[in-house]
Coordinates of C-alpha atoms in Angstrom, one line a residue:
M158 CA 159.3 142.2 61.1
K159 CA 160.3 143.3 57.5
V160 CA 158.4 141.5 54.8
N161 CA 160.5 141.8 51.4
G162 CA 161.3 144.9 52.9
I163 CA 158.7 146.1 53.9
F164 CA 158.6 146.7 58.1
I165 CA 155.3 145.1 59.5
P166 CA 154.8 145.1 63.2
L167 CA 153.9 142.2 65.2
K168 CA 152.0 142.7 68.2
E169 CA 152.8 138.9 69.6
E170 CA 154.3 135.6 68.0
I171 CA 152.9 133.8 65.4
T172 CA 153.6 131.2 63.2
L173 CA 154.7 131.4 59.4
L174 CA 151.5 129.2 58.3
Y175 CA 149.3 131.9 60.4
F176 CA 150.7 134.7 58.8
L177 CA 150.5 133.7 55.1
K178 CA 147.1 132.2 55.3
K179 CA 146.4 135.2 56.9
N180 CA 147.6 137.5 53.8
G181 CA 145.9 135.8 51.2
Y182 CA 149.1 133.8 50.3
N183 CA 148.5 130.6 48.2
L184 CA 150.8 127.9 49.8
R185 CA 151.0 126.4 46.6
K186 CA 152.6 128.6 44.9
V187 CA 155.2 130.2 47.1
A188 CA 158.6 129.3 48.1
V189 CA 159.4 131.5 51.8
E190 CA 162.6 132.6 53.5
V191 CA 163.2 133.5 56.9
N192 CA 166.8 135.1 58.1
G193 CA 168.2 133.8 55.4
K194 CA 167.0 129.8 55.1
I195 CA 164.7 128.3 53.3
V196 CA 161.6 127.5 55.1
P197 CA 160.2 123.8 54.0
R198 CA 156.8 124.0 53.2
A199 CA 156.3 121.2 55.9
T200 CA 157.2 122.9 58.6
Y201 CA 155.3 126.5 57.7
A202 CA 153.3 125.3 61.0
D203 CA 156.5 125.3 63.3
I204 CA 157.8 128.3 62.2
Q205 CA 157.3 130.9 64.9
L206 CA 157.9 134.8 63.8
V207 CA 159.4 137.8 66.4
D208 CA 160.0 140.8 65.6
L209 CA 163.3 141.2 64.7
D210 CA 162.7 138.1 61.6
T211 CA 163.3 139.6 58.2
V212 CA 161.2 137.1 55.6
E213 CA 161.2 136.5 51.8
I214 CA 158.3 135.1 50.1
V215 CA 159.1 134.8 45.8
H216 CA 155.4 133.9 44.2
F217 CA 155.1 131.2 41.6
V218 CA 153.6 132.6 38.6
G219 CA 152.4 130.1 35.2
G220 CA 152.4 131.3 32.0
G221 CA 154.0 130.9 28.2

């Protein structure tokens, strides 16, 4: 699959929630798009990622 433009090979299907947690993302500070559609946070555990998916992850940062 492609994540933010970088190819990441998947050996098996995984959930979006598992991918985000495994890679250290703060679930409260990201927005995720899979194959051009914004994914509601409440459905991260229901989304199965496969090798052909394109994922965009945006981090929110605070500042002033």
